mmCIF file of C-alpha atoms in Angstrom:
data_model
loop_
_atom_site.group_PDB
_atom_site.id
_atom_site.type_symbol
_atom_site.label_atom_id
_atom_site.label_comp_id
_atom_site.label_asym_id
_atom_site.label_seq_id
_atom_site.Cartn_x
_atom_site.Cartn_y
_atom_site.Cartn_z
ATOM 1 C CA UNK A 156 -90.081 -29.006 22.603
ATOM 2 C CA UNK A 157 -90.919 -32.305 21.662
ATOM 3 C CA UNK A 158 -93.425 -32.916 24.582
ATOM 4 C CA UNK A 159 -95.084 -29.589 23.715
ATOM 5 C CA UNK A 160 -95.357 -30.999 20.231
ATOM 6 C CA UNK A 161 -96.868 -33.516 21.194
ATOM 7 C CA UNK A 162 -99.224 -31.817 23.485
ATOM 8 C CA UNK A 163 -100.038 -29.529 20.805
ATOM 9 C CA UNK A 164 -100.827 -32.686 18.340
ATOM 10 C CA UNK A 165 -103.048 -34.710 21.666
ATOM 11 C CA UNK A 166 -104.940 -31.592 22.405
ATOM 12 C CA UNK A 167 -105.977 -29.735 19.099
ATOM 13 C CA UNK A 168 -105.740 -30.309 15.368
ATOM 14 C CA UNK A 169 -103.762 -27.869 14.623
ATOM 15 C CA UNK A 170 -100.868 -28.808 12.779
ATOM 16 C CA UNK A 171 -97.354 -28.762 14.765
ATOM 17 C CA UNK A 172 -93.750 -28.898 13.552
ATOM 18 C CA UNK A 173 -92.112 -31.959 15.462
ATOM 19 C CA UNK A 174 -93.690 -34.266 17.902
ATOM 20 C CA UNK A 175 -93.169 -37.205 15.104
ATOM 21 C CA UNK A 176 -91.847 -39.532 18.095
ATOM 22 C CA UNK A 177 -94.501 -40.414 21.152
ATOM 23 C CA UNK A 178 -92.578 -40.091 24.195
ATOM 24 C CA UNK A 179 -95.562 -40.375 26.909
ATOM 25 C CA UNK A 180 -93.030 -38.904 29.815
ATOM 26 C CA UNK A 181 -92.793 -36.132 27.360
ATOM 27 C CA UNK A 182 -96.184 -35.791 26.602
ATOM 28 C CA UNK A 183 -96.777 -35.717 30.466
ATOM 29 C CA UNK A 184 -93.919 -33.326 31.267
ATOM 30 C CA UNK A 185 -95.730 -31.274 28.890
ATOM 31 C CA UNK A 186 -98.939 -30.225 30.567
ATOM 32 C CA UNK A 187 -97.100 -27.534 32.279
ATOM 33 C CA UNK A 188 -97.198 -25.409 29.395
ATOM 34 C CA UNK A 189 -101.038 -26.350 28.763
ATOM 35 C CA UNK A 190 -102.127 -23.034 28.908
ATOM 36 C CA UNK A 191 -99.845 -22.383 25.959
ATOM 37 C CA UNK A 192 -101.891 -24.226 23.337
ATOM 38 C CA UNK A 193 -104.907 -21.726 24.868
ATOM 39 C CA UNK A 194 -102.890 -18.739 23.887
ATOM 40 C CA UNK A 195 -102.355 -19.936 20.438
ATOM 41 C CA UNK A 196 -106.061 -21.121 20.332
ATOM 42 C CA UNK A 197 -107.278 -17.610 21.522
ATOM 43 C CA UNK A 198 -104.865 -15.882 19.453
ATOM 44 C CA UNK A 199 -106.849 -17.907 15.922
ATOM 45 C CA UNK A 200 -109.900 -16.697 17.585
ATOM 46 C CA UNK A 201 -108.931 -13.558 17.456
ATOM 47 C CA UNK A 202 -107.259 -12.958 14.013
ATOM 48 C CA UNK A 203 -110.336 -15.184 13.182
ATOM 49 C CA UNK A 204 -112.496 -12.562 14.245
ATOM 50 C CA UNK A 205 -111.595 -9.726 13.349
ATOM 51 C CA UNK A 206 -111.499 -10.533 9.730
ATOM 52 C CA UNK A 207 -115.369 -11.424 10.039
ATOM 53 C CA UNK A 208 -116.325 -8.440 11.907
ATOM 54 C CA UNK A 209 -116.060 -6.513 8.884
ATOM 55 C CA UNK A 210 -118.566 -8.863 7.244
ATOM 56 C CA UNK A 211 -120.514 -10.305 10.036
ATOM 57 C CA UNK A 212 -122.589 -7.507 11.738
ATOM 58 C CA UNK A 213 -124.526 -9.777 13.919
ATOM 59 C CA UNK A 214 -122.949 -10.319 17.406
ATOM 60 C CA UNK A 215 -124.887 -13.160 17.784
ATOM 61 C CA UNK A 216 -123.607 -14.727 14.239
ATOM 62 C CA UNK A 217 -120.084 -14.004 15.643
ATOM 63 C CA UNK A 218 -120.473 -15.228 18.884
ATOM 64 C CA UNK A 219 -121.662 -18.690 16.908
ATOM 65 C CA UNK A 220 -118.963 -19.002 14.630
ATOM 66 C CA UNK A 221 -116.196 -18.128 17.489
ATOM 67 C CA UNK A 222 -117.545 -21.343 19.714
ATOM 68 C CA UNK A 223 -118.127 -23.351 16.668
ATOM 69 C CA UNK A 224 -114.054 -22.588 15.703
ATOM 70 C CA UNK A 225 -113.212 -23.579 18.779
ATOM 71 C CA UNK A 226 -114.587 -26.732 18.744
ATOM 72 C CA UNK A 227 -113.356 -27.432 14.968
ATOM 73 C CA UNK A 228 -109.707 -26.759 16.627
ATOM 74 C CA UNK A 229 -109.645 -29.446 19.369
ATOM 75 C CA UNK A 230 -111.958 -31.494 16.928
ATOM 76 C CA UNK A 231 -114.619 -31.568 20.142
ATOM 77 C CA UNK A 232 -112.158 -33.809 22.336
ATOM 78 C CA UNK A 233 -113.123 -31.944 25.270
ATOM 79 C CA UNK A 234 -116.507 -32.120 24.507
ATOM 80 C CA UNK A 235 -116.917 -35.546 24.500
ATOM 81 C CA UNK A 236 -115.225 -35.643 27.970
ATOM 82 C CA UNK A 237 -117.833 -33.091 29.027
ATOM 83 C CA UNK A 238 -121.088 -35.458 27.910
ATOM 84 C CA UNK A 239 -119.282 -38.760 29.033
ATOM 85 C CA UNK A 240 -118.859 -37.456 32.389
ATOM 86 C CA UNK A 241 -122.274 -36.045 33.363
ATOM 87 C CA UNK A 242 -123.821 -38.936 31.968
ATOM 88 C CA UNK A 243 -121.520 -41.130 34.370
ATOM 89 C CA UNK A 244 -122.013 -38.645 37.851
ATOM 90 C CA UNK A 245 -125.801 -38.400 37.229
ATOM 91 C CA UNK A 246 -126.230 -41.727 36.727
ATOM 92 C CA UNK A 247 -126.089 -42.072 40.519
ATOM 93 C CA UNK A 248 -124.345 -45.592 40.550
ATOM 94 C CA UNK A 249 -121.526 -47.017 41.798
ATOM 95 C CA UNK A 250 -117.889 -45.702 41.197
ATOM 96 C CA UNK A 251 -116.922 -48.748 39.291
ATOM 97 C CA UNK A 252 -120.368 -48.381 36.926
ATOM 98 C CA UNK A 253 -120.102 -44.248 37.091
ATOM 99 C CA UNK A 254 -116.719 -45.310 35.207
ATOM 100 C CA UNK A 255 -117.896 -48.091 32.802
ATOM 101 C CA UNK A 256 -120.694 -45.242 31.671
ATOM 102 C CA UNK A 257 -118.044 -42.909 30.873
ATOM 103 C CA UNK A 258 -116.431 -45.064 29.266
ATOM 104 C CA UNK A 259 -119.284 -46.005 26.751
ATOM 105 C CA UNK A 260 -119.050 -43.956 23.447
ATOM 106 C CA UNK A 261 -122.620 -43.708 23.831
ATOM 107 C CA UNK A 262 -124.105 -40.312 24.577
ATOM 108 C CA UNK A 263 -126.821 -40.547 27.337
ATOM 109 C CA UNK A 264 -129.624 -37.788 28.143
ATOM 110 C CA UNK A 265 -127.541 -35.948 30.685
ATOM 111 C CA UNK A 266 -124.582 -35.873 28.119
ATOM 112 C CA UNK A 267 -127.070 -34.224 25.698
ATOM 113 C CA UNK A 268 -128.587 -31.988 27.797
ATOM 114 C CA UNK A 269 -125.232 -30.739 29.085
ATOM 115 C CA UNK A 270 -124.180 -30.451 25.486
ATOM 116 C CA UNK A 271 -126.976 -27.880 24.705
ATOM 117 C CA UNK A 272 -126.729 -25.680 27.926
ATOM 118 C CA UNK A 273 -123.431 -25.313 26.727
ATOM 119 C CA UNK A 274 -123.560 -24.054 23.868
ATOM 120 C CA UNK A 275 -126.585 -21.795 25.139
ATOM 121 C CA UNK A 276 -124.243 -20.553 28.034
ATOM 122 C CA UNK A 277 -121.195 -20.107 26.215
ATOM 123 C CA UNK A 278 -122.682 -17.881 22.946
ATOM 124 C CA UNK A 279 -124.450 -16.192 25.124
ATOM 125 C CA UNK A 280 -122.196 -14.725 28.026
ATOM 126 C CA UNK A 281 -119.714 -14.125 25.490
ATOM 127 C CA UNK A 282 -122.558 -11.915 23.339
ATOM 128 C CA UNK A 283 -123.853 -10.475 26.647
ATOM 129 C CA UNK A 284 -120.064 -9.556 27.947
ATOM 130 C CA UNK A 285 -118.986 -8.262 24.347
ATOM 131 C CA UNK A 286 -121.886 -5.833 24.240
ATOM 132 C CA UNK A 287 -121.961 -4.616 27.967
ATOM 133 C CA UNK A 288 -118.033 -3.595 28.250
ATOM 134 C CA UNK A 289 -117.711 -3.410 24.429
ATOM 135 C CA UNK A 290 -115.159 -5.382 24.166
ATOM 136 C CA UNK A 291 -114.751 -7.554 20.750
ATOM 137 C CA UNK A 292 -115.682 -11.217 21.082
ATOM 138 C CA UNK A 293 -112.546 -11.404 19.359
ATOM 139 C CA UNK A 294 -110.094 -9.946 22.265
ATOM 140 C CA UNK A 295 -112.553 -12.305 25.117
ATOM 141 C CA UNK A 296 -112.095 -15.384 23.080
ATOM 142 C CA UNK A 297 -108.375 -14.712 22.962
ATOM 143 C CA UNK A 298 -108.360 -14.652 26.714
ATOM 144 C CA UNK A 299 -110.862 -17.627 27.493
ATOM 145 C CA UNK A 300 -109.111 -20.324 26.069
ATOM 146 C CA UNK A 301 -105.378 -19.610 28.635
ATOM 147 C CA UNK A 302 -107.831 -18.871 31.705
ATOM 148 C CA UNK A 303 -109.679 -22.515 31.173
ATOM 149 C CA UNK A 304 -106.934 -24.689 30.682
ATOM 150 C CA UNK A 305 -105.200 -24.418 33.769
ATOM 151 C CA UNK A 306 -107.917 -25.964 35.982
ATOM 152 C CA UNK A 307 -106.819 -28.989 34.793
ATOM 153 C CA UNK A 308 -103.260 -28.925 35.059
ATOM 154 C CA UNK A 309 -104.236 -28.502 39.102
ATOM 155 C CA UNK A 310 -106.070 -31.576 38.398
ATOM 156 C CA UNK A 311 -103.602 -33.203 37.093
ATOM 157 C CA UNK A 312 -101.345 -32.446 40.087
ATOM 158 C CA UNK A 313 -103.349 -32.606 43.026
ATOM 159 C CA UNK A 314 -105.341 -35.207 42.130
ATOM 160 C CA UNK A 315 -105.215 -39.643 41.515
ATOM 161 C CA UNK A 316 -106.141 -41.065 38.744
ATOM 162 C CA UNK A 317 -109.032 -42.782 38.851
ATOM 163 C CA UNK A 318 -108.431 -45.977 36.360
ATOM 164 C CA UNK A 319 -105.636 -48.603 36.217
ATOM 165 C CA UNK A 320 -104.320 -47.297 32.959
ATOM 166 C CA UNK A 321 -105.786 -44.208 30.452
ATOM 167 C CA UNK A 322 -103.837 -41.617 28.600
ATOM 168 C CA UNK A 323 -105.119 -39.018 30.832
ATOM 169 C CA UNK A 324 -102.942 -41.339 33.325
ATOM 170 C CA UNK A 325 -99.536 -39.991 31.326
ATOM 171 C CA UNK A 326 -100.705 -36.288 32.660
ATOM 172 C CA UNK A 327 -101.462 -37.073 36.332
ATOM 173 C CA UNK A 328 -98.616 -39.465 37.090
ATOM 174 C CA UNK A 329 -95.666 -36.641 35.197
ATOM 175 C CA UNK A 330 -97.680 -33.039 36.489
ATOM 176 C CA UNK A 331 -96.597 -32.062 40.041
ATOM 177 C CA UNK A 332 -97.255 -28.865 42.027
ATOM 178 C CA UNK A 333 -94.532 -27.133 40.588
ATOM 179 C CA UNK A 334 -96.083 -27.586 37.418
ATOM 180 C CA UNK A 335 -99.006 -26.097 38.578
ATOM 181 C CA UNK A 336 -97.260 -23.397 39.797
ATOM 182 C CA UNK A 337 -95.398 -22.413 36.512
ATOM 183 C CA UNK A 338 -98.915 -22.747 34.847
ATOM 184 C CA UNK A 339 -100.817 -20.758 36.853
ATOM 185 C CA UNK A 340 -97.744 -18.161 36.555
ATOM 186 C CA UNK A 341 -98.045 -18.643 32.600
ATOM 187 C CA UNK A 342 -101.467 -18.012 33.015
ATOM 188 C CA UNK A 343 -101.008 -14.505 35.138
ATOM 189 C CA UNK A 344 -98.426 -13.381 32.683
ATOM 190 C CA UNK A 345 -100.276 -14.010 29.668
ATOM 191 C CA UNK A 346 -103.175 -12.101 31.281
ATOM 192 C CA UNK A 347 -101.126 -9.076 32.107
ATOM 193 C CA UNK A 348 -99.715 -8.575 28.430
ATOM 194 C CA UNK A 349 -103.503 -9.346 26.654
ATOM 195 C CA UNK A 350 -105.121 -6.560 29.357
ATOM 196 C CA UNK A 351 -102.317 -3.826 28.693
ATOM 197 C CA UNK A 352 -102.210 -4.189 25.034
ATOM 198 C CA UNK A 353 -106.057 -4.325 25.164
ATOM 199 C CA UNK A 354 -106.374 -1.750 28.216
ATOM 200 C CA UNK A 355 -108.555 -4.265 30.219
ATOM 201 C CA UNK A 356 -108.566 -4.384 33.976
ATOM 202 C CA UNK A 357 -105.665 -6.751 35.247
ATOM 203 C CA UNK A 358 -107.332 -7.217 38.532
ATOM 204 C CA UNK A 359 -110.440 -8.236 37.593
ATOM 205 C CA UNK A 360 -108.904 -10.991 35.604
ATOM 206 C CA UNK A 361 -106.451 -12.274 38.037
ATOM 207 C CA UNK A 362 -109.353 -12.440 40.529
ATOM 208 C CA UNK A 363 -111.192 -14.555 37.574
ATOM 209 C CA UNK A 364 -107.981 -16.360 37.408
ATOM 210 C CA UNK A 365 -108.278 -17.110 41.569
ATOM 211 C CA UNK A 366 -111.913 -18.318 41.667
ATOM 212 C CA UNK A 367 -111.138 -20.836 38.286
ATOM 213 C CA UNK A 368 -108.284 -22.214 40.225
ATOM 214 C CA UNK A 369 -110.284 -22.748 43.437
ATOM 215 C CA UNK A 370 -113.344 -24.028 41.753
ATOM 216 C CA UNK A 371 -110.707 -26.308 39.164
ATOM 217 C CA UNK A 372 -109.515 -27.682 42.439
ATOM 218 C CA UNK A 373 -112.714 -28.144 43.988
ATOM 219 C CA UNK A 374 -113.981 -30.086 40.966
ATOM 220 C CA UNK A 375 -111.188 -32.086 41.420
ATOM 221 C CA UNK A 376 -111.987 -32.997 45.036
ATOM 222 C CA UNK A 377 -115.410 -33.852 44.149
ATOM 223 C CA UNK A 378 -114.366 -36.467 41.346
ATOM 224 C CA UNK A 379 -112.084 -37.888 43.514
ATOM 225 C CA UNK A 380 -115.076 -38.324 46.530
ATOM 226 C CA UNK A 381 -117.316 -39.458 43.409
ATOM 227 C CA UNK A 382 -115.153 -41.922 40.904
ATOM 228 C CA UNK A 383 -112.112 -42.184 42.850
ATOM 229 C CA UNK A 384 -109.862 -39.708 41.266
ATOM 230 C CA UNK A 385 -109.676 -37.811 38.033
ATOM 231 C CA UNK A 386 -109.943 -39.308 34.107
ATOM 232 C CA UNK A 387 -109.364 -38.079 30.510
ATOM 233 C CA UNK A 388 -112.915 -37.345 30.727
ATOM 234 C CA UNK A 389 -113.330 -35.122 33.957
ATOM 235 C CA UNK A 390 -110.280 -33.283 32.375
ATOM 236 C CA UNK A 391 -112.364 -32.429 29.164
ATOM 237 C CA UNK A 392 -115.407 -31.561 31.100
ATOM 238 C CA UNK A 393 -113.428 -29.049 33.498
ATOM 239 C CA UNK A 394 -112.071 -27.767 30.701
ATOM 240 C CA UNK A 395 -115.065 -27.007 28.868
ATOM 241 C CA UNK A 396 -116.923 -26.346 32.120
ATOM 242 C CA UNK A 397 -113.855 -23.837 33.013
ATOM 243 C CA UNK A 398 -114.826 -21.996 29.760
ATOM 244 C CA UNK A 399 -118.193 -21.193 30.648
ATOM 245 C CA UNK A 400 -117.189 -20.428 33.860
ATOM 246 C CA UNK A 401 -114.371 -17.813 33.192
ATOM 247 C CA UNK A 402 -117.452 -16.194 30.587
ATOM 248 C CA UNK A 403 -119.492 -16.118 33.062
ATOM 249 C CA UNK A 404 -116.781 -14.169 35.308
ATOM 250 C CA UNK A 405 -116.166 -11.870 32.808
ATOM 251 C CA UNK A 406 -119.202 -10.876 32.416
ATOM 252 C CA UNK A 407 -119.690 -10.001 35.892
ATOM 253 C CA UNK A 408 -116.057 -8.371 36.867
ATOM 254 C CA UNK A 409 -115.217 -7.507 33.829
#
């Protein structure tokens, strides 16, 4: 309980009984249950939601405010990981610089641009989905948040860590494939209770499920051919990139 304080308390702002004593084997131990903190993410999103829909007729409106909450409730840590890593890979250097560039709390033009086709993706896919299988934004963005967190807990087991020392480095060294395993299990679960409560297609989303745990461990392969292994940062940018993606997956098999 501790660790998933803690993890709770690393990952969001959301405030957490417990977790008053860092314990970085804990903390580690903890990424298991990553896909936890979505569920309680999605589940603000969606109480968050359906009080505005009453008062906020534009979809579009909605579809703003839902992204924007969920960037207020990790305070944009993944966001920064997903700027500070394309500005590193698209720099086209060496490993070594690639990783002193992500490094740099500066924000280059590939971090902005990725920045802005992200929002632009994200609002929009989640609009477009909403309004073609009328489903509320509210019930998707309950759902998004457990089916993009557990790319990077395969990260986190299959892959090195790409720098002598990070925090990301507590999650890699203490995350093994059985880890993985009772994630991605966490994840299926969670899935089947959201679509029969909600009546949504189990199927489709455990095939969404598949592909974000292929390409999750794909991504991982590449930043390992690229950087050397994975880093806080590539974490927070498969994470946000995961978000898109499951979006974008929804609105297709949905």
């Amino acid at each position: 309980m501790n660790g998933l304080a803690l993890l709770f308390k690393f990952m969001t702002r959301l405030p957490f009984p417990g977790g008053n004593k860092f314990d970085s084997k804990a903390l580690g131990n903890s990424m298991k249950w990553f896909p936890i903190v979505g569920l309680i993410i999605g589940v603000i999103n969606f109480i968050v939601a359906g009080l505005l829909e009453t008062v906020i007729p534009s979809p579009v409106l909605m579809g703003i405010l839902l992204v924007t909450l969920d960037v207020i409730i990790t305070g944009g840590l993944h966001l920064d990981g997903l700027a500070d890593t394309f500005d590193g890979i698209f720099s086209y250097r060496s490993k070594q610089k690639m990783l002193e560039i992500m490094k740099d709390s500066r924000v280059g033009t590939n971090g902005v641009l990725v920045l802005v086709l992200y929002f632009i993706f994200k609002i929009a896919f989640l609009v477009e989905a909403s309004e073609l299988f009328g489903v509320s934004q509210g019930v998707i963005m309950l759902i998004v948040p457990v089916l993009s967190r557990i790319s990077g807990v395969i990260n986190c087991a299959f892959e090195p860590y790409a720098r002598p020392t990070g925090m990301g480095k507590t999650f890699v060294e203490n995350t093994d494939k059985l880890g993985a395993g009772i994630a991605y299990g966490t994840v299926a679960a969670i899935l089947y209770g959201v679509s029969g409560y909600f009546g949504l297609p189990y199927l489709n989303l455990f095939l969404v499920l598949n592909i974000l745990s292929i390409s999750g461990f794909l991504f991982g392969k590449l930043m390992t051919k690229k950087i050397g292994g994975i880093t806080g940062d590539t974490l927070g940018a498969l994470l946000e990139l995961s978000s898109v993606l499951s979006l974008v997956l929804i609105y297709i098999f949905l």
